[in-house]
Each structure stands twice: as structure tokens, then as C-alpha cells.
Amino acid sequence: MKSWLAVLVTVLGVAACSGEPAAGAKDGPAVFQLLCATCHGPDGRPPAAMVARLGVRDLTAAEFRARVTPATVEQQVRTGSKNKLMPAFEGAISDAQIKAVSAYVASPQFGTPR
């Protein structure tokens, strides 16, 4: 588990060093690809290793999709996970970026093939 956590911290740390971890992205899909896809997978389905080692949530799972709202995603993005494996992004990215990625993840089209 520590090796995956070290990779995650390194990826997020390098992104944060630029001063703008979302690289100026303004729309939800772009923010998701830049900040979330590393752990949650590019389509919301995390790699098996991330699930096994870190318990990363499948954002396309039926139980999650049944209860997801922009507000619940926004809270998670702002404050991070309770177990501290998902970092808090409040202060690291703009409020507009947080709202955009939250709306995208909570949208019905999230996780559908493009």
C-alpha cells in the first residue's frame, strides 16, 4: 500500500508545485482528467490495483450513482476523504473548478462511453 500511496503523493505534489494543479482547466471533464483520473480511472472506473491497495471508489458503481449529487461530490473534493487517502482540493484549485468537476461526476453522462 505504501508504494501506491507514495506514487499518489508524488503525482499530486508535482501537480501542486506548478501552483495550478488543474493547469487552468475550466470544465469538469478536463479537471477530472487532470486531477482525478490517476486514481479513479479516466472513465471513473479505477484500476484494480487502486481498488485493492487503497480502496479507491468506482464512481460508476450503481450504488454510488443512485445517491450521487453535485453537493456530495463537491464536499468530498473540497475536504478529501475521511481516511485521508484522497486529498482535499479546496485552496488548491478554484471554486469554479471544484463546482465544474462535481457537476460532471454527478451528471448522468459521467462514466458512459464517449
mmCIF file of C-alpha atoms in Angstrom:
data_model
loop_
_atom_site.group_PDB
_atom_site.id
_atom_site.type_symbol
_atom_site.label_atom_id
_atom_site.label_comp_id
_atom_site.label_asym_id
_atom_site.label_seq_id
_atom_site.Cartn_x
_atom_site.Cartn_y
_atom_site.Cartn_z
ATOM 1 C CA MET A 1 0.000 0.000 0.000
ATOM 2 C CA LYS A 2 2.781 2.426 0.789
ATOM 3 C CA SER A 3 4.207 2.293 -2.743
ATOM 4 C CA TRP A 4 0.861 3.307 -4.302
ATOM 5 C CA LEU A 5 0.410 5.995 -1.696
ATOM 6 C CA ALA A 6 3.887 7.312 -2.455
ATOM 7 C CA VAL A 7 3.074 7.432 -6.171
ATOM 8 C CA LEU A 8 -0.181 9.246 -5.472
ATOM 9 C CA VAL A 9 1.506 11.792 -3.209
ATOM 10 C CA THR A 10 4.246 12.322 -5.787
ATOM 11 C CA VAL A 11 1.785 12.845 -8.646
ATOM 12 C CA LEU A 12 -0.296 15.283 -6.641
ATOM 13 C CA GLY A 13 2.780 17.004 -5.256
ATOM 14 C CA VAL A 14 4.273 17.572 -8.706
ATOM 15 C CA ALA A 15 0.973 18.929 -9.955
ATOM 16 C CA ALA A 16 0.677 21.208 -6.941
ATOM 17 C CA CYS A 17 4.208 22.562 -7.439
ATOM 18 C CA SER A 18 3.116 24.244 -10.632
ATOM 19 C CA GLY A 19 0.895 26.441 -8.483
ATOM 20 C CA GLU A 20 -2.071 25.384 -10.547
ATOM 21 C CA PRO A 21 -2.656 21.634 -10.340
ATOM 22 C CA ALA A 22 -5.581 21.706 -12.764
ATOM 23 C CA ALA A 23 -3.467 23.615 -15.308
ATOM 24 C CA GLY A 24 -6.132 26.268 -15.791
ATOM 25 C CA ALA A 25 -8.790 23.756 -16.819
ATOM 26 C CA LYS A 26 -12.253 25.215 -16.530
ATOM 27 C CA ASP A 27 -14.635 22.417 -17.473
ATOM 28 C CA GLY A 28 -15.460 19.350 -15.400
ATOM 29 C CA PRO A 29 -14.146 16.687 -17.784
ATOM 30 C CA ALA A 30 -10.776 18.439 -18.119
ATOM 31 C CA VAL A 31 -10.391 18.888 -14.351
ATOM 32 C CA PHE A 32 -11.352 15.235 -13.826
ATOM 33 C CA GLN A 33 -8.754 14.027 -16.333
ATOM 34 C CA LEU A 34 -6.028 16.175 -14.793
ATOM 35 C CA LEU A 35 -6.686 15.507 -11.115
ATOM 36 C CA CYS A 36 -8.992 12.540 -10.603
ATOM 37 C CA ALA A 37 -8.262 10.035 -13.371
ATOM 38 C CA THR A 38 -4.942 8.977 -11.831
ATOM 39 C CA CYS A 39 -6.791 7.198 -9.025
ATOM 40 C CA HIS A 40 -10.389 6.886 -10.245
ATOM 41 C CA GLY A 41 -9.528 5.968 -13.841
ATOM 42 C CA PRO A 42 -10.198 8.071 -16.947
ATOM 43 C CA ASP A 43 -13.844 6.964 -17.048
ATOM 44 C CA GLY A 44 -14.480 6.746 -13.292
ATOM 45 C CA ARG A 45 -13.591 3.051 -13.086
ATOM 46 C CA PRO A 46 -10.364 2.790 -11.067
ATOM 47 C CA PRO A 47 -7.617 0.316 -11.909
ATOM 48 C CA ALA A 48 -7.935 -2.913 -9.903
ATOM 49 C CA ALA A 49 -4.667 -2.174 -8.092
ATOM 50 C CA MET A 50 -6.017 1.156 -6.821
ATOM 51 C CA VAL A 51 -9.147 -0.560 -5.513
ATOM 52 C CA ALA A 52 -7.203 -3.386 -3.864
ATOM 53 C CA ARG A 53 -4.454 -1.299 -2.333
ATOM 54 C CA LEU A 54 -6.209 1.961 -1.487
ATOM 55 C CA GLY A 55 -9.917 1.191 -1.666
ATOM 56 C CA VAL A 56 -10.488 3.772 -4.389
ATOM 57 C CA ARG A 57 -14.190 4.157 -5.166
ATOM 58 C CA ASP A 58 -15.632 3.169 -8.532
ATOM 59 C CA LEU A 59 -17.514 6.327 -9.484
ATOM 60 C CA THR A 60 -19.629 4.356 -11.970
ATOM 61 C CA ALA A 61 -20.882 1.767 -9.451
ATOM 62 C CA ALA A 62 -24.685 1.539 -9.305
ATOM 63 C CA GLU A 63 -24.833 2.102 -5.534
ATOM 64 C CA PHE A 64 -22.794 5.285 -5.871
ATOM 65 C CA ARG A 65 -24.681 6.539 -8.935
ATOM 66 C CA ALA A 66 -28.011 6.030 -7.108
ATOM 67 C CA ARG A 67 -27.086 8.547 -4.415
ATOM 68 C CA VAL A 68 -24.562 10.896 -6.002
ATOM 69 C CA THR A 69 -25.315 14.618 -6.160
ATOM 70 C CA PRO A 70 -23.160 17.581 -7.118
ATOM 71 C CA ALA A 71 -23.208 18.620 -3.445
ATOM 72 C CA THR A 72 -21.873 15.275 -2.161
ATOM 73 C CA VAL A 73 -19.096 15.230 -4.752
ATOM 74 C CA GLU A 74 -18.250 18.870 -4.038
ATOM 75 C CA GLN A 75 -17.934 18.153 -0.312
ATOM 76 C CA GLN A 76 -15.602 15.213 -0.999
ATOM 77 C CA VAL A 77 -13.467 17.205 -3.429
ATOM 78 C CA ARG A 78 -13.226 20.147 -1.035
ATOM 79 C CA THR A 79 -12.397 18.200 2.127
ATOM 80 C CA GLY A 80 -10.906 14.935 0.876
ATOM 81 C CA SER A 81 -11.724 11.516 2.244
ATOM 82 C CA LYS A 82 -12.091 10.753 5.934
ATOM 83 C CA ASN A 83 -9.251 8.232 5.708
ATOM 84 C CA LYS A 84 -7.062 10.984 4.190
ATOM 85 C CA LEU A 85 -6.117 8.919 1.115
ATOM 86 C CA MET A 86 -7.967 11.371 -1.139
ATOM 87 C CA PRO A 87 -6.536 14.851 -0.603
ATOM 88 C CA ALA A 88 -8.619 17.954 -0.064
ATOM 89 C CA PHE A 89 -8.564 20.187 -3.135
ATOM 90 C CA GLU A 90 -10.050 23.287 -1.511
ATOM 91 C CA GLY A 91 -7.465 26.020 -1.865
ATOM 92 C CA ALA A 92 -5.510 24.005 -4.442
ATOM 93 C CA ILE A 93 -7.987 24.568 -7.277
ATOM 94 C CA SER A 94 -10.580 27.270 -7.778
ATOM 95 C CA ASP A 95 -14.160 27.110 -6.540
ATOM 96 C CA ALA A 96 -15.282 27.144 -10.178
ATOM 97 C CA GLN A 97 -13.120 24.089 -10.917
ATOM 98 C CA ILE A 98 -14.470 22.269 -7.849
ATOM 99 C CA LYS A 99 -18.047 23.002 -8.900
ATOM 100 C CA ALA A 100 -17.351 22.009 -12.522
ATOM 101 C CA VAL A 101 -15.798 18.634 -11.664
ATOM 102 C CA SER A 102 -18.507 17.948 -9.078
ATOM 103 C CA ALA A 103 -21.289 18.634 -11.556
ATOM 104 C CA TYR A 104 -19.537 16.451 -14.134
ATOM 105 C CA VAL A 105 -19.074 13.462 -11.794
ATOM 106 C CA ALA A 106 -22.697 13.723 -10.619
ATOM 107 C CA SER A 107 -24.076 14.061 -14.164
ATOM 108 C CA PRO A 108 -25.963 11.168 -15.795
ATOM 109 C CA GLN A 109 -23.483 11.037 -18.686
ATOM 110 C CA PHE A 110 -20.453 10.529 -16.414
ATOM 111 C CA GLY A 111 -18.764 7.194 -16.992
ATOM 112 C CA THR A 112 -20.591 6.455 -20.228
ATOM 113 C CA PRO A 113 -18.522 5.596 -23.285
ATOM 114 C CA ARG A 114 -17.738 8.558 -25.481
#
